[in-house]
Amino acid sequence: IDKTGKYVINPQFPWALPFSEGLAPIEIKGKFGYIDKTGKIVIKADFDSAFSFSEGLAPAEIDEKWGYIDRTGKFVVDPQFLWTFPFSEGMARIEVGGKYGYIDKTGKIVIKPQFDWTLGVFSDVQASIWLGTRYGYIDKKGRYVIDPRFALAGAFSNGLACVKIDGKYGYIDKEGKYVISPQFVYAFRFSRGLASVELGDKRGYIDKQGKYIWEPTD
């Protein structure tokens, strides 16, 4: 639909994802391909599964192996991984042998699969990873920049990341220092300088200093 709620591509697919870089994954008879914004199929539904494009490439699956295709539908990174995620800042998360690492756009492993889980994307040159029982952050060389110590850790946005410790959410900077102390029942990433939070029965938006900018009046 468009912003008025009018159909621009009529309902016809069992499954579809949002548009990204002008294309959207769709399902046809149990196979997956891509359409453009007119609804025209531009990449044939030849894949067992597929996800959205990012930085010119998209994850696609054939015979239970994942690789990456370009906008013509050609594999540029051959299907070989158990699981893949979209590219972010030139790197993409992959799974090998139950461990997670990162490849570049040629398919070369640049961070060896060694983590129990990762958030999947680099943001502000850092990625959230899970090791054992805690989340931390690594740089693009796989080095820890913030040691694992959080129960949950989100991607950086607007210079801050939402983290959870001792059952409460707060925000840290890229050095791992608390800018807004853990206090919220729920909290979400910053966007355009504001973040949605919940404290008790109080919900609203805070700025990067933790000050409420807007909250409901009822």
Coordinates of N, CA and C in Angstrom, one line a residue:
I1 N 0.8 -1.2 0.0 CA 0.0 0.0 0.0 C 0.9 1.3 0.0
D2 N 0.3 2.4 -0.5 CA 1.0 3.6 -0.3 C 0.6 4.3 1.0
K3 N 1.0 5.6 1.1 CA 0.7 6.3 2.4 C -0.7 6.7 2.6
T4 N -1.6 6.5 1.6 CA -3.0 6.8 1.7 C -3.8 5.5 2.0
G5 N -3.1 4.4 2.0 CA -3.7 3.1 2.3 C -4.2 2.4 1.0
K6 N -3.9 3.0 -0.2 CA -4.4 2.5 -1.4 C -3.4 1.4 -1.9
Y7 N -3.9 0.3 -2.5 CA -3.1 -0.7 -3.0 C -2.3 -0.3 -4.2
V8 N -1.0 -0.4 -4.3 CA -0.2 -0.1 -5.5 C 0.3 -1.5 -6.0
I9 N 0.3 -2.5 -5.2 CA 0.6 -3.9 -5.7 C -0.5 -4.7 -5.0
N10 N -1.4 -5.3 -5.8 CA -2.5 -6.0 -5.2 C -2.1 -7.3 -4.5
P11 N -2.9 -7.7 -3.4 CA -2.5 -8.9 -2.7 C -2.5 -10.1 -3.6
Q12 N -1.3 -10.8 -3.6 CA -1.2 -12.0 -4.4 C -0.1 -12.9 -3.9
F13 N 0.7 -12.5 -2.9 CA 1.8 -13.3 -2.5 C 1.5 -13.9 -1.1
P14 N 1.9 -15.1 -0.8 CA 1.7 -15.7 0.5 C 2.6 -15.1 1.6
W15 N 3.7 -14.4 1.1 CA 4.7 -13.9 2.0 C 5.5 -12.8 1.3
A16 N 5.8 -11.7 2.0 CA 6.6 -10.6 1.4 C 7.3 -9.9 2.5
L17 N 8.4 -9.3 2.2 CA 9.1 -8.4 3.1 C 9.1 -6.9 2.6
P18 N 9.4 -6.0 3.4 CA 9.4 -4.6 3.0 C 10.4 -4.3 1.9
F19 N 10.2 -3.2 1.1 CA 11.2 -2.9 0.1 C 12.4 -2.3 0.7
S20 N 13.5 -2.6 0.0 CA 14.8 -2.1 0.4 C 15.7 -2.0 -0.9
E21 N 16.2 -0.8 -1.1 CA 17.0 -0.6 -2.3 C 16.2 -0.8 -3.6
G22 N 14.9 -0.6 -3.5 CA 14.0 -0.7 -4.7 C 13.5 -2.0 -5.0
L23 N 13.8 -3.1 -4.2 CA 13.4 -4.4 -4.4 C 12.8 -5.0 -3.1
A24 N 11.9 -6.0 -3.3 CA 11.3 -6.6 -2.1 C 11.2 -8.1 -2.4
P25 N 11.6 -9.0 -1.4 CA 11.5 -10.4 -1.5 C 10.0 -10.8 -1.4
I26 N 9.6 -11.8 -2.3 CA 8.3 -12.3 -2.3 C 8.3 -13.8 -2.4
E27 N 7.2 -14.5 -2.1 CA 7.1 -15.9 -2.2 C 6.1 -16.3 -3.3
I28 N 6.5 -17.3 -4.2 CA 5.6 -17.8 -5.2 C 5.7 -19.3 -5.2
K29 N 4.7 -20.0 -4.9 CA 4.6 -21.4 -4.9 C 5.8 -22.1 -4.1
G30 N 6.1 -21.5 -2.9 CA 7.1 -22.1 -2.1 C 8.5 -21.7 -2.4
K31 N 8.7 -20.8 -3.4 CA 10.0 -20.3 -3.8 C 10.0 -18.8 -3.6
F32 N 11.2 -18.3 -3.6 CA 11.4 -16.8 -3.3 C 12.2 -16.1 -4.3
G33 N 11.7 -14.9 -4.7 CA 12.3 -14.0 -5.6 C 12.1 -12.6 -5.2
Y34 N 12.2 -11.7 -6.2 CA 12.1 -10.2 -5.9 C 11.3 -9.5 -6.9
I35 N 10.5 -8.5 -6.4 CA 9.8 -7.6 -7.3 C 10.3 -6.2 -7.2
D36 N 10.0 -5.4 -8.2 CA 10.2 -3.9 -8.1 C 9.0 -3.3 -7.6
K37 N 9.0 -1.9 -7.6 CA 7.9 -1.2 -6.9 C 6.6 -1.1 -7.8
T38 N 6.7 -1.7 -9.0 CA 5.5 -1.8 -9.8 C 4.9 -3.2 -9.7
G39 N 5.5 -4.1 -8.9 CA 5.1 -5.4 -8.7 C 5.6 -6.4 -9.8
K40 N 6.5 -5.9 -10.6 CA 7.1 -6.8 -11.7 C 8.2 -7.6 -11.0
I41 N 8.2 -8.9 -11.4 CA 9.2 -9.8 -10.9 C 10.5 -9.5 -11.7
V42 N 11.5 -9.1 -10.9 CA 12.8 -8.8 -11.6 C 13.9 -9.8 -11.3
I43 N 13.7 -10.6 -10.2 CA 14.6 -11.8 -9.9 C 13.7 -13.0 -9.7
K44 N 13.8 -14.0 -10.6 CA 12.9 -15.1 -10.6 C 12.9 -15.8 -9.2
A45 N 11.7 -16.4 -8.9 CA 11.6 -17.1 -7.6 C 12.2 -18.5 -7.7
D46 N 13.5 -18.5 -7.6 CA 14.3 -19.7 -7.7 C 14.9 -20.1 -6.3
F47 N 14.7 -19.4 -5.3 CA 15.4 -19.6 -4.0 C 14.5 -20.2 -3.0
D48 N 15.1 -21.0 -2.1 CA 14.4 -21.6 -1.0 C 13.9 -20.6 0.1
S49 N 14.7 -19.5 0.2 CA 14.4 -18.4 1.1 C 15.2 -17.3 0.7
A50 N 14.8 -16.1 1.1 CA 15.6 -14.8 0.7 C 15.2 -13.7 1.6
F51 N 16.1 -12.7 1.8 CA 15.8 -11.6 2.6 C 16.2 -10.3 1.8
S52 N 16.0 -9.2 2.5 CA 16.1 -7.9 1.8 C 17.5 -7.5 1.4
F53 N 17.6 -6.7 0.4 CA 18.9 -6.2 0.0 C 19.4 -5.1 0.9
S54 N 20.7 -5.1 1.0 CA 21.5 -4.1 1.9 C 22.9 -4.0 1.3
E55 N 23.2 -2.8 1.0 CA 24.5 -2.5 0.3 C 24.7 -3.3 -0.9
G56 N 23.6 -3.4 -1.7 CA 23.7 -4.0 -3.0 C 23.7 -5.6 -3.1
L57 N 23.6 -6.2 -1.9 CA 23.6 -7.7 -1.8 C 22.4 -8.1 -0.9
A58 N 22.0 -9.4 -1.2 CA 20.9 -9.9 -0.4 C 21.2 -11.4 0.0
P59 N 20.9 -11.8 1.2 CA 21.0 -13.2 1.6 C 20.0 -14.0 0.9
A60 N 20.4 -15.2 0.4 CA 19.5 -16.1 -0.3 C 20.0 -17.5 0.0
E61 N 19.0 -18.4 0.0 CA 19.2 -19.8 0.4 C 18.9 -20.8 -0.7
I62 N 19.7 -21.8 -0.9 CA 19.5 -22.9 -1.8 C 20.0 -24.2 -1.2
D63 N 19.2 -25.2 -1.1 CA 19.6 -26.5 -0.6 C 20.2 -26.4 0.9
E64 N 19.5 -25.6 1.7 CA 19.8 -25.4 3.1 C 21.2 -24.7 3.3
K65 N 21.7 -24.0 2.3 CA 22.9 -23.2 2.4 C 22.6 -21.8 2.0
W66 N 23.2 -20.8 2.7 CA 23.0 -19.4 2.5 C 24.2 -18.8 1.8
G67 N 24.0 -17.9 0.9 CA 25.0 -17.1 0.3 C 24.4 -15.7 0.0
Y68 N 25.0 -14.9 -0.9 CA 24.6 -13.6 -1.2 C 24.5 -13.4 -2.7
I69 N 23.3 -12.8 -3.2 CA 23.1 -12.5 -4.6 C 23.2 -11.0 -4.8
D70 N 23.5 -10.6 -6.1 CA 23.4 -9.2 -6.5 C 22.0 -9.0 -7.1
R71 N 21.8 -7.8 -7.7 CA 20.5 -7.4 -8.1 C 20.1 -8.1 -9.4
T72 N 21.0 -8.9 -10.0 CA 20.6 -9.7 -11.2 C 20.1 -11.1 -10.7
G73 N 20.3 -11.4 -9.4 CA 20.0 -12.7 -8.9 C 21.1 -13.7 -9.0
K74 N 22.3 -13.2 -9.4 CA 23.5 -14.0 -9.4 C 24.2 -14.1 -8.1
F75 N 24.6 -15.3 -7.7 CA 25.4 -15.4 -6.5 C 26.8 -14.8 -6.6
V76 N 27.1 -13.9 -5.7 CA 28.5 -13.3 -5.7 C 29.2 -13.9 -4.5
V77 N 28.5 -14.4 -3.5 CA 29.1 -15.2 -2.5 C 28.3 -16.5 -2.5
D78 N 29.0 -17.6 -2.8 CA 28.3 -18.9 -3.0 C 27.6 -19.4 -1.8
P79 N 26.5 -20.1 -1.9 CA 25.8 -20.7 -0.8 C 26.7 -21.7 0.0
Q80 N 27.0 -21.4 1.2 CA 27.9 -22.2 2.0 C 27.7 -22.1 3.5
F81 N 26.9 -21.2 3.9 CA 26.8 -20.9 5.4 C 25.4 -21.4 5.9
L82 N 25.4 -21.7 7.2 CA 24.2 -22.2 7.8 C 23.2 -21.1 8.0
W83 N 23.6 -19.9 8.1 CA 22.8 -18.7 8.3 C 23.5 -17.5 7.9
T84 N 22.8 -16.5 7.4 CA 23.4 -15.2 7.1 C 22.5 -14.1 7.4
F85 N 23.1 -12.9 7.5 CA 22.3 -11.6 7.8 C 22.7 -10.6 6.7
P86 N 21.9 -9.5 6.5 CA 22.3 -8.5 5.6 C 23.6 -7.8 5.9
F87 N 24.2 -7.2 4.9 CA 25.4 -6.5 5.1 C 25.2 -5.1 5.8
S88 N 26.2 -4.7 6.6 CA 26.1 -3.5 7.3 C 27.6 -3.0 7.4
E89 N 27.8 -1.8 6.9 CA 29.2 -1.2 7.0 C 30.2 -2.2 6.4
G90 N 29.8 -2.8 5.3 CA 30.7 -3.7 4.5 C 30.9 -5.1 5.1
M91 N 30.2 -5.4 6.1 CA 30.4 -6.7 6.7 C 29.1 -7.4 7.0
A92 N 29.0 -8.7 7.0 CA 27.8 -9.5 7.3 C 28.1 -10.6 8.2
R93 N 27.1 -10.9 9.1 CA 27.2 -12.0 10.0 C 26.9 -13.3 9.3
I94 N 27.7 -14.4 9.6 CA 27.5 -15.7 9.1 C 27.6 -16.7 10.3
E95 N 27.0 -17.9 10.0 CA 27.1 -19.0 11.0 C 27.9 -20.1 10.4
V96 N 28.8 -20.6 11.1 CA 29.6 -21.8 10.7 C 29.8 -22.7 11.9
G97 N 29.3 -23.9 11.9 CA 29.5 -24.9 13.0 C 28.9 -24.4 14.3
G98 N 27.8 -23.7 14.3 CA 27.2 -23.2 15.5 C 27.8 -22.0 16.1
K99 N 28.8 -21.4 15.4 CA 29.4 -20.2 15.9 C 29.3 -19.1 14.9
Y100 N 29.4 -17.8 15.3 CA 29.1 -16.7 14.5 C 30.3 -15.8 14.3
G101 N 30.5 -15.4 13.0 CA 31.6 -14.5 12.7 C 31.1 -13.6 11.6
Y102 N 32.1 -12.9 10.8 CA 31.7 -12.0 9.8 C 32.5 -12.2 8.6
I103 N 31.9 -11.9 7.4 CA 32.6 -11.9 6.1 C 32.6 -10.5 5.5
D104 N 33.4 -10.3 4.5 CA 33.3 -9.1 3.7 C 32.5 -9.4 2.4
K105 N 32.5 -8.5 1.5 CA 31.6 -8.6 0.3 C 32.1 -9.6 -0.7
T106 N 33.4 -10.1 -0.5 CA 33.9 -11.1 -1.4 C 33.6 -12.5 -0.9
G107 N 33.1 -12.5 0.4 CA 32.8 -13.8 1.0 C 34.0 -14.3 1.9
K108 N 35.0 -13.4 2.0 CA 36.2 -13.8 2.8 C 35.8 -13.6 4.3
I109 N 36.2 -14.5 5.1 CA 35.9 -14.4 6.6 C 36.9 -13.4 7.2
V110 N 36.4 -12.3 7.7 CA 37.3 -11.3 8.3 C 37.3 -11.4 9.8
I111 N 36.3 -11.9 10.4 CA 36.2 -12.2 11.9 C 35.8 -13.7 12.0
K112 N 36.7 -14.5 12.5 CA 36.5 -15.9 12.6 C 35.3 -16.2 13.4
P113 N 34.5 -17.2 13.0 CA 33.3 -17.6 13.8 C 33.8 -18.1 15.1
Q114 N 33.4 -17.4 16.2 CA 33.8 -17.8 17.5 C 32.8 -17.4 18.6
F115 N 31.8 -16.6 18.2 CA 30.8 -16.1 19.2 C 29.6 -16.9 19.2
D116 N 29.0 -17.0 20.4 CA 27.8 -17.8 20.6 C 26.6 -17.1 19.9
W117 N 26.6 -15.8 19.7 CA 25.6 -15.1 19.1 C 26.1 -13.7 18.8
T118 N 25.6 -13.0 17.8 CA 25.8 -11.6 17.5 C 24.5 -10.9 17.2
L119 N 24.5 -9.6 17.4 CA 23.3 -8.9 17.0 C 23.1 -8.9 15.5
G120 N 24.2 -9.1 14.7 CA 24.1 -9.2 13.3 C 24.6 -8.1 12.5
V121 N 24.6 -6.9 13.0 CA 25.0 -5.7 12.2 C 26.0 -4.8 12.9
F122 N 26.9 -4.3 12.2 CA 27.8 -3.3 12.7 C 27.1 -1.9 12.6
S123 N 27.2 -1.1 13.7 CA 26.7 0.2 13.8 C 27.7 1.1 14.5
D124 N 28.0 2.2 13.8 CA 29.1 3.1 14.4 C 30.4 2.2 14.7
V125 N 30.7 1.3 13.7 CA 31.9 0.5 13.7 C 32.0 -0.5 14.9
Q126 N 30.9 -0.7 15.6 CA 30.9 -1.7 16.6 C 29.7 -2.6 16.5
A127 N 29.8 -3.9 16.9 CA 28.8 -4.9 16.9 C 28.6 -5.5 18.2
S128 N 27.3 -5.8 18.6 CA 27.0 -6.5 19.8 C 27.2 -8.0 19.6
I129 N 27.9 -8.6 20.6 CA 28.1 -10.1 20.5 C 27.7 -10.7 21.9
W130 N 27.4 -12.0 21.8 CA 27.0 -12.8 23.0 C 28.1 -13.9 23.1
L131 N 28.7 -13.9 24.3 CA 29.7 -14.9 24.6 C 29.4 -15.5 26.0
G132 N 29.0 -16.8 26.0 CA 28.7 -17.4 27.3 C 27.4 -17.0 27.9
T133 N 27.5 -16.0 28.8 CA 26.3 -15.5 29.5 C 26.1 -14.0 29.4
R134 N 26.9 -13.3 28.7 CA 26.8 -11.9 28.6 C 27.1 -11.3 27.2
Y135 N 26.5 -10.1 27.0 CA 26.8 -9.4 25.7 C 27.9 -8.4 25.9
G136 N 28.7 -8.2 24.9 CA 29.7 -7.1 24.8 C 29.7 -6.5 23.4
Y137 N 30.8 -5.8 23.1 CA 30.9 -5.2 21.8 C 32.3 -5.4 21.2
I138 N 32.4 -5.7 19.9 CA 33.6 -5.9 19.2 C 33.8 -4.8 18.1
D139 N 35.0 -4.6 17.7 CA 35.3 -3.7 16.5 C 35.4 -4.6 15.2
K140 N 35.7 -4.0 14.1 CA 35.7 -4.7 12.8 C 36.9 -5.7 12.7
K141 N 37.8 -5.7 13.7 CA 38.8 -6.7 13.6 C 38.5 -7.8 14.6
G142 N 37.4 -7.8 15.2 CA 37.0 -8.8 16.2 C 37.5 -8.6 17.6
R143 N 38.1 -7.5 17.9 CA 38.6 -7.2 19.2 C 37.6 -6.6 20.1
Y144 N 37.6 -7.0 21.4 CA 36.6 -6.4 22.3 C 36.9 -4.9 22.5
V145 N 35.9 -4.1 22.4 CA 36.0 -2.7 22.7 C 35.2 -2.4 24.0
I146 N 34.2 -3.3 24.3 CA 33.5 -3.2 25.5 C 33.3 -4.7 26.0
D147 N 33.9 -5.0 27.1 CA 33.9 -6.4 27.6 C 32.4 -6.9 27.8
P148 N 32.2 -8.2 27.6 CA 30.8 -8.8 27.8 C 30.5 -8.7 29.3
R149 N 29.4 -7.9 29.5 CA 28.9 -7.8 30.9 C 27.4 -7.5 31.0
F150 N 26.7 -7.4 29.8 CA 25.3 -7.0 29.8 C 24.4 -8.2 29.6
A151 N 23.2 -8.2 30.1 CA 22.2 -9.2 29.9 C 21.7 -9.1 28.5
L152 N 21.5 -7.8 28.0 CA 21.1 -7.5 26.6 C 21.9 -6.3 26.2
A153 N 22.2 -6.2 24.9 CA 22.9 -5.1 24.3 C 22.5 -4.8 22.9
G154 N 22.0 -3.6 22.6 CA 21.5 -3.3 21.3 C 22.6 -2.6 20.5
A155 N 22.2 -2.3 19.2 CA 23.1 -1.6 18.3 C 23.2 -0.1 18.7
F156 N 24.4 0.4 18.4 CA 24.6 1.9 18.6 C 23.8 2.7 17.6
S157 N 23.2 3.8 18.1 CA 22.4 4.7 17.3 C 22.5 6.0 17.9
N158 N 22.8 7.0 17.1 CA 23.0 8.4 17.6 C 24.1 8.4 18.7
G159 N 25.1 7.5 18.6 CA 26.2 7.5 19.5 C 26.0 6.8 20.8
L160 N 24.7 6.2 21.0 CA 24.4 5.5 22.3 C 23.8 4.1 22.0
A161 N 24.0 3.2 22.9 CA 23.4 1.9 22.8 C 22.6 1.6 24.0
C162 N 21.5 0.9 23.8 CA 20.6 0.5 24.9 C 21.1 -0.8 25.4
V163 N 21.3 -0.9 26.8 CA 21.8 -2.2 27.4 C 21.0 -2.5 28.6
K164 N 21.0 -3.8 29.0 CA 20.2 -4.2 30.1 C 21.2 -4.9 31.1
I165 N 21.0 -4.5 32.4 CA 21.8 -5.1 33.4 C 21.0 -5.1 34.7
D166 N 21.0 -6.2 35.4 CA 20.3 -6.4 36.7 C 18.8 -6.0 36.5
G167 N 18.3 -6.4 35.4 CA 16.8 -6.3 35.1 C 16.4 -4.9 34.7
K168 N 17.3 -3.9 34.5 CA 17.0 -2.6 34.1 C 17.7 -2.2 32.8
Y169 N 17.1 -1.3 32.1 CA 17.7 -0.8 30.8 C 18.3 0.6 31.0
G170 N 19.4 0.9 30.4 CA 20.0 2.2 30.4 C 20.8 2.3 29.1
Y171 N 21.6 3.4 29.0 CA 22.3 3.7 27.7 C 23.8 3.9 28.0
I172 N 24.6 3.4 27.1 CA 26.1 3.6 27.2 C 26.6 4.3 26.0
D173 N 27.8 4.9 26.1 CA 28.5 5.5 25.0 C 29.4 4.4 24.4
K174 N 30.2 4.8 23.4 CA 31.0 3.8 22.7 C 32.2 3.3 23.4
E175 N 32.5 3.9 24.6 CA 33.5 3.4 25.5 C 33.0 2.5 26.6
G176 N 31.6 2.3 26.6 CA 31.0 1.5 27.6 C 30.6 2.2 28.8
K177 N 30.7 3.5 28.9 CA 30.4 4.3 30.1 C 28.9 4.6 30.0
Y178 N 28.2 4.6 31.2 CA 26.8 4.9 31.3 C 26.6 6.4 31.1
V179 N 25.8 6.7 30.1 CA 25.4 8.1 29.9 C 24.0 8.3 30.6
I180 N 23.2 7.3 30.5 CA 21.9 7.3 31.2 C 21.8 6.0 32.0
S181 N 21.8 6.1 33.3 CA 21.9 4.9 34.2 C 20.8 3.9 34.0
P182 N 21.0 2.6 34.2 CA 20.0 1.6 34.1 C 18.8 1.9 35.1
Q183 N 17.6 2.1 34.6 CA 16.5 2.5 35.4 C 15.1 2.1 34.8
F184 N 15.1 1.8 33.5 CA 13.9 1.6 32.8 C 13.5 0.2 32.7
V185 N 12.1 0.0 32.7 CA 11.6 -1.4 32.6 C 11.7 -1.8 31.1
Y186 N 11.5 -0.9 30.2 CA 11.8 -1.2 28.8 C 12.4 0.1 28.2
A187 N 13.2 -0.1 27.1 CA 13.8 1.0 26.5 C 14.2 0.6 25.0
F188 N 14.2 1.6 24.1 CA 14.5 1.3 22.7 C 15.6 2.2 22.2
R189 N 16.1 1.9 21.1 CA 17.3 2.7 20.5 C 16.9 4.1 20.2
F190 N 17.9 5.0 20.2 CA 17.7 6.4 19.8 C 17.5 6.5 18.3
S191 N 16.6 7.4 18.0 CA 16.4 7.8 16.6 C 16.1 9.3 16.5
R192 N 16.9 10.0 15.8 CA 16.8 11.5 15.7 C 16.8 12.1 17.1
G193 N 17.7 11.6 17.9 CA 17.9 12.2 19.2 C 16.9 11.9 20.3
L194 N 15.9 11.0 20.0 CA 15.0 10.6 21.0 C 14.9 9.1 21.1
A195 N 14.5 8.6 22.3 CA 14.3 7.2 22.6 C 13.0 6.9 23.4
S196 N 12.3 5.9 23.0 CA 11.1 5.5 23.8 C 11.5 4.6 25.0
V197 N 10.9 5.0 26.2 CA 11.3 4.3 27.4 C 10.0 4.1 28.2
E198 N 10.1 3.1 29.2 CA 9.0 2.9 30.1 C 9.7 2.8 31.5
L199 N 9.1 3.5 32.5 CA 9.6 3.5 33.8 C 8.4 3.4 34.8
G200 N 8.2 2.1 35.3 CA 7.0 1.9 36.0 C 5.8 1.9 35.1
D201 N 4.8 2.8 35.4 CA 3.7 2.9 34.5 C 3.8 4.2 33.7
K202 N 5.0 4.8 33.7 CA 5.3 6.0 33.0 C 6.0 5.7 31.7
R203 N 5.4 6.1 30.6 CA 6.0 5.9 29.3 C 6.2 7.2 28.6
G204 N 7.2 7.3 27.7 CA 7.4 8.5 27.0 C 8.7 8.5 26.2
Y205 N 9.2 9.7 25.8 CA 10.4 9.8 25.1 C 11.4 10.7 25.8
I206 N 12.7 10.2 25.8 CA 13.7 10.9 26.5 C 14.7 11.4 25.5
D207 N 15.5 12.5 25.8 CA 16.6 12.9 25.0 C 17.9 12.2 25.4
K208 N 19.0 12.6 24.9 CA 20.3 11.9 25.1 C 20.9 12.2 26.5
Q209 N 20.2 13.1 27.2 CA 20.6 13.3 28.6 C 19.7 12.6 29.6
G210 N 18.7 11.9 29.1 CA 17.8 11.1 29.9 C 16.6 11.9 30.4
K211 N 16.4 13.1 29.9 CA 15.3 14.0 30.2 C 14.1 13.7 29.4
Y212 N 12.9 13.6 30.1 CA 11.7 13.4 29.3 C 11.3 14.6 28.5
I213 N 11.2 14.3 27.2 CA 10.8 15.4 26.2 C 9.3 15.4 26.0
W214 N 8.7 14.1 26.0 CA 7.3 14.0 25.8 C 6.8 12.8 26.6
E215 N 5.6 12.9 27.3 CA 5.0 11.8 27.9 C 3.5 12.0 27.9
P216 N 2.7 10.9 27.9 CA 1.3 11.0 27.8 C 0.7 11.8 29.0
T217 N -0.4 12.5 28.8 CA -1.0 13.2 29.8 C -2.1 12.5 30.5
D218 N -2.5 11.3 30.0 CA -3.5 10.5 30.7 C -3.0 9.1 30.9

